[in-house]
Amino acid sequence: TIQAKNGTKNYIYDDRAAIPSSDTISRSGAIHSDVDLEISGKGELWVVSKNNNGIHSKKDLQVKNLKLSVSSKDNALKGNDSVSLENARATLIAYGGDGIKTTRTDISNKGNQRGSITFDGGYYNIYSAGDGVDASYDVLVNAGTTLSIFTEKYSNYSESVSGADQSCK
């Protein structure tokens, strides 16, 4: 759990070299967790990752009641199992990846479907070179949520995406 206390401004800057996707041992985000990760609080959190993911949990990632700004080379937010955002104010910038991403689609041992992204109230501005929201299973946007997504050429922050499949029209 990471908590930004009321009235505080918190900064995390990651200037490491890019972690190859084949490397399953190194920490691939400015904030990285091998277990469920909850980031909350009434303060502010600013995350910059020059070459990797901004915030990455190998399990569930939950953001609650927080003013969050993430700027990253790869995915801004990645939760392998799920990503849940509740009553946050977030600006997510992914220069070369997806704004928010999940990767698993199976059923957990507890019977929960993996791969979902949920927005439950709040304000979200997503700028990405790839997908704004890339859920491997589903996306749920609940009432009270304002969601603005700018991708590829519509994002002022996108770098060129190489290797894109041009056969899809």
Short mmCIF file of C-alpha atoms in Angstrom, two decimals:
data_model
loop_
_atom_site.label_atom_id
_atom_site.label_comp_id
_atom_site.label_asym_id
_atom_site.label_seq_id
_atom_site.Cartn_x
_atom_site.Cartn_y
_atom_site.Cartn_z
CA THR A 1 0.00 0.00 0.00
CA ILE A 2 1.17 3.50 -0.86
CA GLN A 3 -0.65 6.46 0.65
CA ALA A 4 -0.23 10.13 -0.25
CA LYS A 5 -1.23 12.04 2.87
CA ASN A 6 -3.61 14.98 2.61
CA GLY A 7 -1.85 18.16 1.48
CA THR A 8 1.37 16.43 0.37
CA LYS A 9 3.01 16.35 -3.06
CA ASN A 10 5.03 13.19 -3.68
CA TYR A 11 7.42 12.57 -6.59
CA ILE A 12 8.99 9.39 -7.95
CA TYR A 13 11.41 9.57 -10.87
CA ASP A 14 12.83 6.47 -12.60
CA ASP A 15 15.78 7.09 -14.92
CA ARG A 16 16.90 3.45 -15.34
CA ALA A 17 17.59 1.91 -18.75
CA ALA A 18 14.70 0.10 -20.44
CA ILE A 19 13.90 -3.34 -19.01
CA PRO A 20 13.46 -5.88 -21.85
CA SER A 21 10.03 -7.55 -21.92
CA SER A 22 11.80 -10.93 -21.73
CA ASP A 23 13.23 -9.98 -18.31
CA THR A 24 10.74 -11.34 -15.75
CA ILE A 25 12.97 -10.64 -12.73
CA SER A 26 13.74 -6.91 -12.93
CA ARG A 27 11.25 -4.33 -11.70
CA SER A 28 9.61 -2.86 -14.80
CA GLY A 29 8.01 0.25 -13.32
CA ALA A 30 8.97 3.35 -11.38
CA ILE A 31 6.59 1.83 -8.83
CA HIS A 32 6.55 -1.97 -9.08
CA SER A 33 4.83 -4.63 -7.00
CA ASP A 34 4.86 -8.41 -7.21
CA VAL A 35 1.62 -8.49 -5.15
CA ASP A 36 -1.66 -6.54 -5.07
CA LEU A 37 -0.96 -2.80 -4.90
CA GLU A 38 -3.26 -0.07 -3.58
CA ILE A 39 -2.31 3.57 -4.06
CA SER A 40 -4.56 6.04 -2.26
CA GLY A 41 -4.79 9.24 -0.27
CA LYS A 42 -5.95 12.83 -0.48
CA GLY A 43 -2.51 14.05 -1.54
CA GLU A 44 -0.78 14.13 -4.90
CA LEU A 45 1.53 11.56 -6.51
CA TRP A 46 3.69 12.37 -9.55
CA VAL A 47 5.46 9.45 -11.26
CA VAL A 48 7.92 9.76 -14.15
CA SER A 49 9.48 6.70 -15.78
CA LYS A 50 11.87 7.64 -18.58
CA ASN A 51 12.20 4.16 -20.09
CA ASN A 52 9.71 1.74 -18.50
CA ASN A 53 6.17 1.43 -17.09
CA GLY A 54 4.99 4.12 -14.71
CA ILE A 55 3.18 1.94 -12.14
CA HIS A 56 3.13 -1.86 -12.52
CA SER A 57 1.60 -4.53 -10.30
CA LYS A 58 2.00 -8.17 -11.25
CA LYS A 59 -1.37 -8.75 -9.51
CA ASP A 60 -4.23 -6.23 -8.93
CA LEU A 61 -3.62 -2.47 -9.10
CA GLN A 62 -6.05 -0.17 -7.29
CA VAL A 63 -5.98 3.67 -7.30
CA LYS A 64 -8.36 5.44 -4.88
CA ASN A 65 -9.15 9.08 -4.02
CA LEU A 66 -5.82 10.33 -5.30
CA LYS A 67 -4.56 13.09 -7.57
CA LEU A 68 -2.21 11.11 -9.80
CA SER A 69 0.06 12.10 -12.67
CA VAL A 70 2.03 9.41 -14.51
CA SER A 71 4.38 10.03 -17.43
CA SER A 72 6.08 6.94 -18.85
CA LYS A 73 7.88 5.55 -21.87
CA ASP A 74 5.83 2.31 -21.77
CA ASN A 75 2.44 1.74 -20.09
CA ALA A 76 1.34 4.40 -17.58
CA LEU A 77 -0.62 1.93 -15.39
CA LYS A 78 -0.34 -1.84 -15.66
CA GLY A 79 -1.99 -4.42 -13.44
CA ASN A 80 -1.47 -7.92 -14.79
CA ASP A 81 -4.67 -9.19 -13.09
CA SER A 82 -6.78 -5.99 -12.97
CA VAL A 83 -6.76 -2.21 -12.66
CA SER A 84 -9.39 -0.40 -10.60
CA LEU A 85 -9.65 3.39 -10.36
CA GLU A 86 -12.03 4.94 -7.81
CA ASN A 87 -12.75 8.65 -7.38
CA ALA A 88 -9.29 9.69 -8.55
CA ARG A 89 -8.12 12.61 -10.68
CA ALA A 90 -5.50 11.19 -13.02
CA THR A 91 -3.46 12.34 -15.98
CA LEU A 92 -1.77 9.35 -17.59
CA ILE A 93 0.79 9.81 -20.38
CA ALA A 94 2.32 6.82 -22.19
CA TYR A 95 4.79 8.01 -24.83
CA GLY A 96 5.24 4.58 -26.39
CA GLY A 97 2.77 2.20 -24.74
CA ASP A 98 -0.79 1.95 -23.47
CA GLY A 99 -2.42 4.29 -20.96
CA ILE A 100 -3.87 1.49 -18.81
CA LYS A 101 -3.22 -2.21 -19.44
CA THR A 102 -4.08 -5.67 -18.08
CA THR A 103 -2.68 -8.96 -19.41
CA ARG A 104 -4.37 -11.97 -17.81
CA THR A 105 -7.78 -13.43 -18.77
CA ASP A 106 -8.09 -16.53 -16.62
CA ILE A 107 -10.14 -17.17 -13.46
CA SER A 108 -8.26 -16.78 -10.16
CA ASN A 109 -8.19 -19.44 -7.43
CA LYS A 110 -10.83 -17.35 -5.64
CA GLY A 111 -13.13 -17.53 -8.70
CA ASN A 112 -12.55 -13.94 -9.88
CA GLN A 113 -12.24 -13.08 -13.55
CA ARG A 114 -8.87 -11.49 -14.34
CA GLY A 115 -8.15 -8.87 -16.97
CA SER A 116 -10.72 -6.18 -16.08
CA ILE A 117 -10.28 -2.42 -15.90
CA THR A 118 -12.85 -0.53 -13.80
CA PHE A 119 -13.50 3.21 -13.51
CA ASP A 120 -15.70 4.09 -10.54
CA GLY A 121 -16.10 7.86 -10.44
CA GLY A 122 -13.41 10.48 -10.93
CA TYR A 123 -11.71 12.33 -13.77
CA TYR A 124 -9.22 10.68 -16.11
CA ASN A 125 -7.20 12.13 -19.00
CA ILE A 126 -5.26 9.46 -20.90
CA TYR A 127 -2.70 10.22 -23.62
CA SER A 128 -1.01 7.23 -25.26
CA ALA A 129 0.87 6.11 -28.33
CA GLY A 130 -0.88 2.74 -28.15
CA ASP A 131 -4.29 1.96 -26.70
CA GLY A 132 -5.75 4.35 -24.17
CA VAL A 133 -7.33 1.45 -22.27
CA ASP A 134 -6.20 -2.11 -23.12
CA ALA A 135 -8.11 -4.63 -21.01
CA SER A 136 -7.50 -8.28 -21.72
CA TYR A 137 -11.05 -9.08 -20.54
CA ASP A 138 -13.44 -6.13 -20.08
CA VAL A 139 -13.77 -2.43 -19.20
CA LEU A 140 -16.44 -1.08 -16.85
CA VAL A 141 -17.07 2.67 -16.65
CA ASN A 142 -19.49 3.48 -13.82
CA ALA A 143 -21.65 6.60 -13.40
CA GLY A 144 -19.83 9.66 -12.14
CA THR A 145 -16.74 8.98 -14.27
CA THR A 146 -15.32 11.49 -16.75
CA LEU A 147 -12.95 9.75 -19.14
CA SER A 148 -11.01 11.47 -21.96
CA ILE A 149 -8.71 9.36 -24.14
CA PHE A 150 -6.30 10.64 -26.81
CA THR A 151 -4.29 8.03 -28.71
CA GLU A 152 -1.70 7.89 -31.45
CA LYS A 153 -1.88 11.01 -33.63
CA TYR A 154 -4.47 12.62 -31.33
CA SER A 155 -2.10 12.57 -28.38
CA ASN A 156 0.42 15.38 -28.25
CA TYR A 157 2.74 13.04 -26.35
CA SER A 158 2.88 9.98 -28.63
CA GLU A 159 6.13 8.77 -30.06
CA SER A 160 6.12 6.73 -33.26
CA VAL A 161 4.88 3.20 -32.75
CA SER A 162 6.97 0.78 -34.80
CA GLY A 163 5.98 -2.67 -35.94
CA ALA A 164 2.28 -1.87 -36.15
CA ASP A 165 0.21 -4.32 -38.21
CA GLN A 166 -0.91 -2.38 -41.27
CA SER A 167 -3.14 -5.21 -42.56
CA CYS A 168 -6.05 -4.20 -40.30
CA LYS A 169 -8.26 -1.48 -41.72
#
